[in-house]
Coordinates of C-alpha atoms in Angstrom, one line a residue:
Chain A
X14 CA 39.0 91.8 11.0
X15 CA 41.7 92.6 8.5
X16 CA 45.0 90.7 8.5
X17 CA 46.7 93.8 10.0
X18 CA 44.1 93.9 12.8
X19 CA 44.5 90.3 13.5
X20 CA 48.3 90.8 13.7
X21 CA 47.8 93.7 16.1
X22 CA 45.4 91.6 18.2
X23 CA 47.9 88.8 18.5
X24 CA 50.6 91.1 19.8
X25 CA 51.5 90.4 23.4
X26 CA 51.8 93.1 26.0
X27 CA 55.1 94.0 27.7
X28 CA 53.9 92.1 30.8
X29 CA 52.9 89.1 28.9
X30 CA 56.2 89.1 27.0
X31 CA 58.2 89.3 30.2
X32 CA 56.3 86.3 31.5
X33 CA 57.0 84.3 28.3
X34 CA 60.7 85.3 28.5
X35 CA 60.9 83.8 32.0
X36 CA 59.5 80.5 30.7
X37 CA 61.8 80.5 27.7
X38 CA 64.8 81.0 30.1
X39 CA 63.6 78.0 32.1
X40 CA 63.5 76.0 28.8
X41 CA 67.0 77.0 27.9
X42 CA 68.6 75.9 31.2
X43 CA 66.5 72.7 31.3
X44 CA 67.4 71.8 27.7
X45 CA 71.1 72.4 28.2
X46 CA 71.1 70.6 31.5
X47 CA 69.2 67.6 30.1
X48 CA 71.9 66.8 27.5
X49 CA 74.7 68.4 29.4
X50 CA 75.7 70.3 26.3
X51 CA 74.9 73.6 24.6
X52 CA 75.2 77.3 24.9
X53 CA 73.2 78.9 27.7
X54 CA 75.0 82.2 28.1
X55 CA 74.1 83.9 24.8
X56 CA 70.7 82.2 24.7
X57 CA 69.7 83.8 28.0
X58 CA 71.1 87.2 26.9
X59 CA 69.0 87.1 23.7
X60 CA 65.8 85.8 25.2
X61 CA 64.0 89.1 25.5
X62 CA 64.8 90.0 21.9
X63 CA 63.6 86.7 20.4
X64 CA 60.5 86.7 22.6
X65 CA 59.7 90.2 21.5
X66 CA 60.4 89.3 17.9
X67 CA 58.3 86.1 17.7
X68 CA 55.5 87.1 20.0
X69 CA 55.1 90.7 18.9
X70 CA 57.1 92.2 16.0
X71 CA 57.3 89.4 13.4
X72 CA 54.4 88.9 11.0
X73 CA 54.6 85.1 10.6
X74 CA 52.5 82.0 10.3
X75 CA 53.9 79.4 12.6
X76 CA 51.2 76.7 11.9
X77 CA 51.7 76.9 8.1
X78 CA 55.5 77.1 7.7
X79 CA 56.8 77.3 4.2
X80 CA 60.5 77.6 3.2
X81 CA 59.8 80.5 0.9
X82 CA 57.8 82.5 3.5
X83 CA 56.1 84.6 0.8
X84 CA 54.2 87.5 2.5
X85 CA 55.8 86.7 5.9
X86 CA 58.6 88.4 7.8
X87 CA 61.7 86.1 7.9
X88 CA 64.2 85.7 10.7
X89 CA 67.7 84.3 10.3
X90 CA 69.8 83.3 13.3
X91 CA 73.4 83.7 12.2
X92 CA 74.9 82.9 15.7
X93 CA 73.5 79.4 15.5
X94 CA 75.0 78.3 18.8
X95 CA 72.2 80.1 20.7
X96 CA 69.9 77.4 19.4
X97 CA 68.3 76.7 22.8
X98 CA 66.6 80.1 22.8
X99 CA 65.7 79.8 19.1
X100 CA 64.1 76.3 19.6
X101 CA 62.2 77.3 22.7
X102 CA 60.7 80.4 21.0
X103 CA 59.9 78.5 17.9
X104 CA 58.1 75.7 19.8
X105 CA 56.3 78.1 22.1
X106 CA 55.1 80.2 19.1
X107 CA 53.7 77.0 17.5
X108 CA 56.2 75.8 14.9
X109 CA 56.6 72.3 16.4
X110 CA 55.4 70.4 19.5
X111 CA 56.8 71.7 22.8
X112 CA 57.6 68.1 23.8
X113 CA 60.2 68.0 21.1
X114 CA 62.4 70.3 23.2
X115 CA 63.3 67.2 25.2
X116 CA 65.2 65.9 22.1
X117 CA 67.7 68.8 21.9
X118 CA 71.1 67.6 20.9
X119 CA 70.1 63.9 21.1
X120 CA 70.4 61.3 18.4
X121 CA 67.9 61.4 15.6
X122 CA 66.5 64.7 16.7
X123 CA 65.3 67.6 14.5
X124 CA 66.8 69.9 17.2
X125 CA 70.4 69.6 16.2
X126 CA 73.2 71.2 18.2
X127 CA 73.1 74.1 15.7
X128 CA 69.9 74.9 13.7
X129 CA 69.5 73.3 10.3
X130 CA 67.0 72.7 7.6
X131 CA 68.4 69.2 7.1
X132 CA 66.0 67.4 9.4
X133 CA 63.0 69.5 8.2
X134 CA 62.4 71.4 11.5
X135 CA 59.7 74.0 10.8
X136 CA 60.9 77.6 11.5
X137 CA 64.4 77.1 10.3
X138 CA 65.3 78.3 6.8
X139 CA 69.1 77.9 6.7
X140 CA 71.7 76.1 8.6
X141 CA 73.9 78.2 10.9
X142 CA 76.7 77.6 13.4
X143 CA 79.8 78.2 11.3
X144 CA 79.8 81.9 12.0
X145 CA 79.6 84.9 9.7
X146 CA 77.3 83.5 7.0
X147 CA 73.9 84.6 8.1
X148 CA 74.0 88.2 7.0
X149 CA 74.8 87.2 3.4
X150 CA 71.8 84.8 3.5
X151 CA 69.5 87.5 4.9
X152 CA 70.6 90.0 2.2
X153 CA 69.9 87.4 -0.4
X154 CA 66.4 86.6 1.0
X155 CA 65.6 90.3 1.3
X156 CA 66.6 90.9 -2.4
X157 CA 64.4 87.9 -3.3
X158 CA 61.5 89.6 -1.5
X159 CA 62.1 92.8 -3.5
X160 CA 62.1 90.8 -6.8
X161 CA 58.8 89.2 -5.7
X162 CA 57.2 92.5 -4.8
X163 CA 56.8 91.2 -1.3
X164 CA 56.7 94.1 1.2
X165 CA 57.4 92.0 4.3
X166 CA 60.7 92.3 6.2
X167 CA 63.8 90.2 6.9
X168 CA 65.4 90.1 10.3
X169 CA 68.8 88.6 11.3
X170 CA 70.7 88.2 14.6
X171 CA 74.5 88.0 15.0
X172 CA 76.9 87.7 17.8
X173 CA 79.4 90.5 18.4
X174 CA 82.3 88.1 18.4
X175 CA 80.9 86.9 15.1
X176 CA 81.8 90.3 13.6
X177 CA 85.4 89.1 13.6
X178 CA 84.5 87.0 10.5
X179 CA 85.3 88.9 7.3
X180 CA 82.2 87.7 5.4
X181 CA 80.1 89.8 7.7
X182 CA 81.7 92.9 6.3
X183 CA 81.3 91.7 2.7
X184 CA 77.6 91.3 3.4
X185 CA 77.5 94.7 5.2
X186 CA 78.9 96.3 2.0
X187 CA 76.5 94.4 -0.3
X188 CA 73.4 95.3 1.8
X189 CA 74.2 99.0 1.3
X190 CA 75.4 98.6 -2.3
X191 CA 72.1 96.9 -3.2
X192 CA 70.0 99.3 -1.1
X193 CA 68.6 96.4 0.9
X194 CA 66.2 98.6 3.0
X195 CA 63.8 95.7 3.9
X196 CA 66.4 94.2 6.3
X197 CA 66.7 94.8 10.1
X198 CA 69.9 93.1 11.5
X199 CA 70.7 93.0 15.2
X200 CA 74.0 92.5 16.9
X201 CA 74.0 90.8 20.3
X202 CA 76.5 93.2 21.9
X203 CA 77.3 91.4 25.1
X204 CA 81.1 92.0 24.8
X205 CA 81.9 88.3 25.4
X206 CA 83.0 85.3 23.4
X207 CA 84.3 81.8 24.2
X208 CA 87.9 82.8 25.0
X209 CA 87.0 85.9 27.0
X210 CA 86.0 89.5 26.6
X211 CA 85.7 90.6 22.9
X212 CA 87.9 93.6 23.7
X213 CA 90.7 91.2 24.8
X214 CA 90.2 88.6 22.0
X215 CA 90.0 91.0 19.1
X216 CA 88.5 94.4 19.8
X217 CA 85.7 95.6 17.5
X218 CA 86.5 99.3 18.0
X219 CA 83.8 101.8 17.5
X220 CA 81.0 99.5 16.4
X221 CA 78.4 102.2 15.8
X222 CA 80.9 104.2 13.7
X223 CA 81.8 101.2 11.7
X224 CA 78.3 100.2 10.7
X225 CA 77.4 103.9 10.0
X226 CA 80.5 104.2 7.9
X227 CA 79.4 101.2 5.8
X228 CA 76.2 103.1 5.2
X229 CA 73.8 101.4 7.6
X230 CA 71.1 103.2 9.6
X231 CA 72.2 102.4 13.1
X232 CA 70.3 102.5 16.4
X233 CA 71.1 101.2 19.9
X234 CA 68.9 99.5 22.4
X235 CA 69.0 97.7 25.7
X236 CA 68.2 94.1 24.8
X237 CA 67.4 93.0 28.3
X238 CA 64.6 95.5 29.0
X239 CA 61.4 94.3 27.3
X240 CA 59.9 97.8 26.9
X241 CA 63.1 99.0 25.3
X242 CA 63.3 96.1 23.0
X243 CA 59.7 96.7 21.7
X244 CA 60.5 100.4 21.3
X245 CA 63.8 99.6 19.5
X246 CA 62.1 97.1 17.1
X247 CA 59.3 99.6 16.4
X248 CA 61.8 102.3 15.6
X249 CA 63.8 100.0 13.4
X250 CA 60.7 99.1 11.4
X251 CA 60.0 102.8 11.0
X252 CA 63.4 103.2 9.4
X253 CA 62.9 100.5 6.7
X254 CA 62.0 101.4 3.2
X255 CA 64.3 104.4 3.2
X256 CA 67.2 103.1 1.0
X257 CA 69.4 101.8 3.8
X258 CA 69.6 98.5 5.8
X259 CA 68.9 99.0 9.5
X260 CA 71.3 97.9 12.2
X261 CA 70.3 97.5 15.9
X262 CA 73.2 97.4 18.2
X263 CA 71.7 95.6 21.2
X264 CA 73.4 95.7 24.6
X265 CA 72.8 92.5 26.5
X266 CA 74.2 90.6 29.4
X267 CA 75.4 87.1 28.7
X268 CA 73.6 84.7 31.0
X269 CA 70.8 87.3 31.8
X270 CA 68.3 86.0 34.3
X271 CA 70.5 83.5 36.1
X272 CA 72.7 85.5 38.5
X273 CA 75.6 83.2 38.7
X274 CA 75.8 83.0 34.9
X275 CA 75.9 86.8 34.5
X276 CA 79.1 89.0 34.4
X277 CA 81.4 86.5 32.7
X278 CA 82.1 84.6 29.5
X279 CA 82.3 81.4 31.6
X280 CA 78.8 80.2 30.7
X281 CA 79.1 80.7 27.0
X282 CA 79.2 77.0 26.2
X283 CA 78.8 74.9 29.4
X284 CA 75.9 73.1 31.0
X285 CA 74.7 73.5 34.6
X286 CA 74.9 70.5 36.9
X287 CA 71.8 69.4 39.0
X288 CA 72.4 71.9 41.8
X289 CA 73.0 74.8 39.4
X290 CA 69.9 73.9 37.5
X291 CA 67.9 74.0 40.7
X292 CA 69.4 77.4 41.6
X293 CA 68.7 78.8 38.2
X294 CA 65.1 77.6 38.1
X295 CA 64.4 79.3 41.5
X296 CA 65.2 82.6 39.8
X297 CA 62.8 82.0 36.8
X298 CA 59.1 81.6 37.5
X299 CA 57.3 79.0 35.5
X300 CA 54.6 80.8 33.5
X301 CA 53.4 78.7 30.6
X302 CA 54.3 75.2 31.9
X303 CA 57.6 73.4 31.4
X304 CA 58.0 71.0 28.5
Chain B
X3 CA 84.5 54.4 -35.1
X4 CA 81.9 57.2 -35.1
X5 CA 83.5 60.4 -36.3
X6 CA 83.0 63.8 -34.7
X7 CA 83.9 66.6 -37.2
X8 CA 85.0 69.8 -35.6
X9 CA 82.1 72.2 -36.1
X10 CA 83.8 75.3 -34.7
X11 CA 86.3 76.5 -32.1
X12 CA 84.6 78.1 -29.1
X13 CA 85.2 78.4 -25.4
X14 CA 83.0 76.4 -23.1
X15 CA 82.4 79.5 -21.0
X16 CA 80.6 81.1 -24.0
X17 CA 78.3 78.1 -24.0
X18 CA 77.5 79.0 -20.4
X19 CA 76.8 82.6 -21.3
X20 CA 74.5 81.6 -24.1
X21 CA 72.7 79.0 -22.0
X22 CA 72.3 81.4 -19.1
X23 CA 70.6 84.0 -21.4
X24 CA 68.3 81.3 -22.9
X25 CA 67.2 79.9 -19.5
X26 CA 66.8 83.5 -18.3
X27 CA 64.4 84.1 -21.0
X28 CA 62.5 80.9 -20.4
X29 CA 62.3 81.1 -16.6
X30 CA 62.0 84.3 -14.7
X31 CA 63.0 82.6 -11.4
X32 CA 66.5 82.5 -12.7
X33 CA 68.8 85.2 -11.2
X34 CA 72.6 85.5 -11.7
X35 CA 75.3 86.7 -9.4
X36 CA 78.8 87.5 -10.4
X37 CA 82.0 88.4 -8.4
X38 CA 83.6 91.0 -10.8
X39 CA 84.2 88.6 -13.7
X40 CA 81.1 89.3 -15.8
X41 CA 83.2 89.5 -19.1
X42 CA 85.3 86.4 -18.3
X43 CA 82.2 84.4 -17.4
X44 CA 80.3 85.7 -20.5
X45 CA 77.4 86.8 -18.3
X46 CA 77.1 90.2 -20.0
X47 CA 74.3 89.2 -22.3
X48 CA 72.2 88.1 -19.3
X49 CA 73.1 91.2 -17.3
X50 CA 72.0 93.4 -20.2
X51 CA 68.8 91.5 -20.9
X52 CA 67.7 91.2 -17.3
X53 CA 69.4 94.0 -15.2
X54 CA 66.9 93.5 -12.3
X55 CA 67.8 89.8 -12.1
X56 CA 71.6 90.3 -12.3
X57 CA 73.6 91.0 -9.2
X58 CA 77.1 92.3 -9.4
X59 CA 78.5 91.5 -5.9
X60 CA 82.1 92.6 -6.3
X61 CA 85.2 90.7 -5.3
X62 CA 83.4 89.0 -2.4
X63 CA 82.8 85.3 -3.2
X64 CA 81.9 84.2 0.3
X65 CA 79.1 86.7 0.4
X66 CA 78.0 85.8 -3.1
X67 CA 77.4 82.2 -2.0
X68 CA 75.5 83.3 1.0
X69 CA 73.4 85.7 -1.0
X70 CA 72.6 83.0 -3.5
X71 CA 71.5 80.7 -0.7
X72 CA 69.2 83.4 0.6
X73 CA 67.7 84.1 -2.8
X74 CA 66.5 80.5 -3.1
X75 CA 64.2 81.4 -0.1
X76 CA 61.5 83.1 -2.1
X77 CA 61.8 80.7 -5.0
X78 CA 64.6 82.1 -7.1
X79 CA 67.1 79.9 -9.0
X80 CA 70.5 81.6 -8.5
X81 CA 73.4 81.0 -10.8
X82 CA 76.7 82.2 -9.3
X83 CA 79.6 82.9 -11.7
X84 CA 83.3 83.2 -11.0
X85 CA 86.5 81.2 -11.7
X86 CA 86.5 77.6 -10.5
X87 CA 89.1 78.3 -7.8
X88 CA 87.0 81.1 -6.3
X89 CA 83.8 79.1 -6.7
X90 CA 85.0 76.2 -4.6
X91 CA 88.2 76.3 -2.5
X92 CA 87.8 79.9 -1.5
X93 CA 84.2 79.4 -0.3
X94 CA 84.1 75.8 0.7
X95 CA 82.5 76.4 4.1
X96 CA 79.9 78.8 2.7
X97 CA 78.9 76.2 0.2
X98 CA 79.0 73.4 2.7
X99 CA 76.8 75.1 5.4
X100 CA 74.6 77.7 3.6
X101 CA 74.0 75.7 0.3
X102 CA 74.7 72.0 0.5
X103 CA 73.7 71.2 4.2
X104 CA 70.9 73.7 3.9
X105 CA 69.7 72.0 0.7
X106 CA 69.6 75.2 -1.3
X107 CA 68.8 75.2 -5.1
X108 CA 72.0 77.1 -6.1
X109 CA 73.8 76.6 -9.4
X110 CA 77.5 77.2 -8.8
X111 CA 79.0 77.9 -12.2
X112 CA 82.7 77.8 -12.5
X113 CA 84.9 78.9 -15.4
X114 CA 88.7 78.8 -16.0
X115 CA 88.9 75.4 -14.4
X116 CA 92.0 73.2 -14.7
X117 CA 95.4 73.7 -16.4
X118 CA 93.9 75.2 -19.6
X119 CA 93.4 78.5 -17.8
X120 CA 96.9 78.9 -18.9
X121 CA 99.2 81.9 -18.3
X122 CA 97.7 83.0 -15.0
X123 CA 99.4 80.0 -13.4
X124 CA 98.8 77.8 -10.4
X125 CA 97.1 80.4 -8.1
X126 CA 94.1 80.3 -10.5
X127 CA 94.4 76.7 -11.9
X128 CA 92.4 74.7 -9.5
X129 CA 92.8 71.0 -9.9
X130 CA 91.0 69.9 -6.8
X131 CA 87.5 71.3 -7.3
X132 CA 85.8 68.2 -8.6
X133 CA 86.9 66.4 -5.5
X134 CA 85.9 69.2 -3.1
X135 CA 82.4 69.4 -4.7
X136 CA 81.6 65.8 -5.1
X137 CA 82.3 65.1 -1.4
X138 CA 79.5 67.4 -0.4
X139 CA 76.3 65.3 0.2
X140 CA 73.6 66.1 -2.4
X141 CA 75.8 68.2 -4.7
X142 CA 75.6 67.3 -8.4
X143 CA 78.9 67.7 -10.3
X144 CA 78.7 68.4 -14.0
X145 CA 81.7 68.9 -16.4
X146 CA 80.5 69.3 -20.0
X147 CA 82.9 68.8 -22.8
X148 CA 82.4 71.5 -25.4
X149 CA 80.5 74.7 -26.2
X150 CA 77.3 73.0 -27.2
X151 CA 77.2 70.7 -24.3
X152 CA 78.0 73.5 -21.8
X153 CA 75.0 75.4 -23.2
X154 CA 72.8 72.4 -22.8
X155 CA 74.0 71.7 -19.3
X156 CA 73.5 75.3 -18.2
X157 CA 69.9 75.1 -19.3
X158 CA 69.3 71.6 -17.9
X159 CA 70.5 72.4 -14.3
X160 CA 67.6 74.8 -13.8
X161 CA 65.3 71.9 -13.7
X162 CA 67.5 69.9 -11.4
X163 CA 66.2 70.5 -7.9
X164 CA 69.2 71.0 -5.5
X165 CA 72.7 72.3 -5.6
X166 CA 74.8 71.9 -8.7
X167 CA 78.5 72.5 -9.5
X168 CA 78.9 73.2 -13.2
X169 CA 82.5 73.3 -14.3
X170 CA 83.8 74.7 -17.6
X171 CA 86.9 76.4 -19.0
X172 CA 88.6 79.3 -20.6
X173 CA 90.3 78.4 -24.0
X174 CA 88.7 78.0 -27.4
X175 CA 88.2 74.3 -27.9
X176 CA 86.9 72.1 -30.6
X177 CA 83.1 72.1 -30.8
X178 CA 82.1 68.5 -31.8
X179 CA 78.9 67.6 -29.9
X180 CA 76.0 68.0 -32.4
X181 CA 73.5 70.5 -31.2
X182 CA 70.7 67.9 -31.3
X183 CA 72.5 65.3 -29.3
X184 CA 70.3 64.8 -26.2
X185 CA 71.8 65.8 -22.8
X186 CA 70.6 64.4 -19.6
X187 CA 72.1 65.0 -16.2
X188 CA 73.4 61.7 -14.8
X189 CA 73.4 59.9 -18.2
X190 CA 76.9 59.3 -19.7
X191 CA 77.2 59.3 -23.4
X192 CA 79.0 56.5 -25.4
X193 CA 80.5 58.7 -28.2
X194 CA 82.1 55.8 -30.0
X195 CA 81.8 52.1 -29.4
X196 CA 84.8 49.8 -28.9
X197 CA 85.7 46.5 -27.5
X198 CA 89.3 46.6 -26.3
X199 CA 89.4 49.4 -23.7
X200 CA 86.9 51.9 -22.2
X201 CA 88.1 55.5 -22.1
X202 CA 86.0 57.5 -19.6
X203 CA 86.6 61.3 -19.9
X204 CA 85.1 64.6 -18.9
X205 CA 85.5 68.2 -19.9
X206 CA 88.2 69.2 -22.4
X207 CA 89.7 65.8 -22.2
X208 CA 86.8 64.2 -24.0
X209 CA 88.2 65.6 -27.2
X210 CA 91.6 64.2 -26.4
X211 CA 90.0 60.8 -25.7
X212 CA 88.4 60.9 -29.2
X213 CA 91.7 61.8 -30.8
X214 CA 93.4 59.0 -28.9
X215 CA 90.7 56.5 -30.0
X216 CA 91.4 57.5 -33.6
X217 CA 95.1 56.9 -33.1
X218 CA 94.5 53.5 -31.5
X219 CA 92.2 52.5 -34.3
X220 CA 95.1 53.0 -36.7
X221 CA 97.0 50.4 -34.7
X222 CA 94.0 48.0 -34.7
X223 CA 92.9 48.8 -31.1
X224 CA 89.2 49.3 -30.6
X225 CA 88.6 52.0 -27.9
X226 CA 85.2 52.9 -26.5
X227 CA 85.0 56.6 -25.5
X228 CA 82.4 57.4 -22.9
X229 CA 81.7 61.1 -22.0
X230 CA 81.0 61.1 -18.3
X231 CA 79.8 64.7 -18.2
X232 CA 78.0 64.1 -14.9
X233 CA 80.6 62.9 -12.3
X234 CA 78.0 62.9 -9.5
X235 CA 75.5 61.2 -9.6
X236 CA 77.7 58.8 -11.6
X237 CA 76.1 56.8 -14.3
X238 CA 77.2 53.5 -12.8
X239 CA 75.2 51.4 -15.2
X240 CA 76.9 52.9 -18.2
X241 CA 80.4 52.5 -16.7
X242 CA 79.8 48.9 -15.8
X243 CA 78.1 48.1 -19.1
X244 CA 81.2 49.3 -21.0
X245 CA 83.8 47.8 -18.7
X246 CA 82.0 44.4 -18.7
X247 CA 82.8 44.2 -22.4
X248 CA 86.2 45.8 -22.6
X249 CA 87.6 44.6 -19.2
X250 CA 89.9 47.5 -18.8
X251 CA 89.5 51.3 -18.2
X252 CA 91.2 54.6 -18.6
X253 CA 90.0 57.8 -16.9
X254 CA 90.8 61.2 -18.3
X255 CA 90.3 64.5 -16.6
X256 CA 91.9 68.0 -16.2
X257 CA 92.1 67.5 -12.4
X258 CA 94.4 66.1 -9.8
X259 CA 94.4 62.3 -9.9
X260 CA 93.1 62.3 -6.3
X261 CA 89.4 63.0 -5.9
X262 CA 88.2 63.4 -9.5
X263 CA 86.4 61.3 -12.1
X264 CA 89.0 58.6 -12.0
X265 CA 88.5 58.0 -8.3
X266 CA 84.7 57.8 -8.8
X267 CA 85.2 55.1 -11.4
X268 CA 87.8 53.3 -9.5
X269 CA 85.6 53.2 -6.4
X270 CA 82.7 51.8 -8.5
X271 CA 84.9 49.2 -10.2
X272 CA 86.5 48.1 -6.9
X273 CA 83.0 47.5 -5.5
X274 CA 81.3 45.9 -8.4
X275 CA 83.7 44.8 -11.1
X276 CA 87.5 44.8 -10.2
X277 CA 89.2 46.0 -13.4
X278 CA 92.6 47.3 -14.4
X279 CA 92.4 51.1 -14.7
X280 CA 94.9 53.8 -15.7
X281 CA 94.6 57.5 -14.9
X282 CA 95.2 60.4 -17.2
X283 CA 95.2 63.2 -14.7
X284 CA 97.6 65.6 -13.0
X285 CA 99.9 63.6 -10.8
X286 CA 99.3 65.3 -7.4
X287 CA 100.9 68.6 -8.3
X288 CA 100.1 72.3 -8.8
X289 CA 100.1 73.7 -12.4
X290 CA 102.2 76.6 -13.7
X291 CA 102.1 79.4 -16.3
X292 CA 102.1 78.4 -20.0
X293 CA 99.8 78.0 -22.9
X294 CA 97.0 75.4 -22.6
X295 CA 98.7 73.1 -25.1
X296 CA 102.1 73.3 -23.4
X297 CA 100.5 72.6 -20.1
X298 CA 98.4 69.6 -21.2
X299 CA 101.6 68.1 -22.8
X300 CA 103.8 68.8 -19.8
X301 CA 101.4 67.4 -17.2
X302 CA 100.5 64.3 -19.2
X303 CA 97.0 65.1 -20.3
X304 CA 97.5 65.1 -24.1
X305 CA 96.5 62.6 -26.8
X306 CA 99.7 60.5 -26.7
X307 CA 99.2 60.2 -22.9
X308 CA 95.7 58.8 -23.4
X309 CA 97.1 56.4 -26.1
X310 CA 99.8 55.2 -23.7
X311 CA 97.4 54.7 -20.8
X312 CA 95.0 52.7 -23.0
X313 CA 97.8 50.3 -24.1
X314 CA 99.0 49.9 -20.5
X315 CA 95.4 49.2 -19.3
X316 CA 95.0 46.6 -22.1
X317 CA 98.3 45.0 -21.2
X318 CA 97.2 44.6 -17.6
X319 CA 94.0 42.6 -18.5

């Protein structure tokens, strides 16, 4: 079997991915509940995307993590506050023991409130949490891949509220100026941020037109429909190597999968109580076994 | 006292430019990024020799720091180049999170530091950058004293694993460090031995300290001049060894008196060997437009100021 064949064989089906996503959503609410702290809303909204990425699209070697990731696809989480979904997906794809999810946000843990390399957690290549910095890092990593003659890809994820940070637009300009066409960035376009709706806090205007005007190749997808996510990622991959960075504007629902967390910004950064946890878990079948 | 003849008059930033070209030839992992100041930073030669490893990022310093952090992933050794003000204060959070906290092997190279930037005035004359950078865990802070040493330091930082802040300046300045004088990060240099007072200096003020030592010698005062080119990690042993003999200290730097070399020495002495210490530094103020010489005189960083501080320190023994 060639490396490509093995990668193909490892790819999970839509049904399998939906089932993994349900388990990851259970992990998210249980982690945030256990320490009574963290950001469940955006984590639940981005679950389908991160599951599709780590269990299907990304060519990566979880068991043999290296910082440089030569020959592997890289992923950078710029909106670091959605660490619960990131940690769950990393653990469940084999970067570190599942049991470690119990330590989330606790003293002496590698699973800090926001992701970091500082404690040596495999799967994390840069600290994030202070918003707006991850696109620059992804652009740099993608340029290093080009210098190394490494044909693998770089992915990044950003919040829509995060686009209010000016550095994002500096990086948007640089990615086009340097023809970084081995980069697929995604915006979690849920329309909500801590203080309320993005349109009320500071409207982003015509997001598609803005990224297109900067020179990106832009596509849109429904980030909470697994088949659509797979299709979107496949399309995005097909558009790499053509001189432009690729942007996926991904429509999601903050809190997706837990009905009482959906439809509001209220669950951006608060933890469920015992009764709310129980209600949430009833909506999310256990598939791979809780940590 | 040991004499240091003036070999030439050259700007320290040109030492950076030459060093960058040399390390670029020796190590193809070295890449350079510049925020629209290629000429000012003397990065042209590197850009011309290695166009594929040179990244003009435009006037966007925050993005430059992030890109540099990203380039380390894949094994590159990025050198960023802009003025000291835009290398530190403007991008503090980017350096803090994406470089220092993330443990990235980025070399932040900063020219036009301090008052001697001159006529552009206080918007560009950062006097707080040493403090900002040394407070970041794991960040090495290096302030070489002349052209030759800046070139040596630029080459040496490539082999130092981890983030580095390398600070140098704009004006032509006496070149006095012999090209064959060994340079080691974290090892202070006793340039001239003395027994009455220890003068610890960095950057442009090392030359002023040597001039002051010569003045003091005429008055029968024996000053020891120590070039503390690495402020972090501080060569504690060298500082304590000198002070244990002279029993008083002067610190000299082109920086605010808060947060710079002087404070690093004072903290060490308070902990290990309480000693009278005088500061030659900017007295908690912003700079202004003027020539480098005028500014150093007006803000108390000239040779007579070092002489005066040395005598005061001796009197306090």
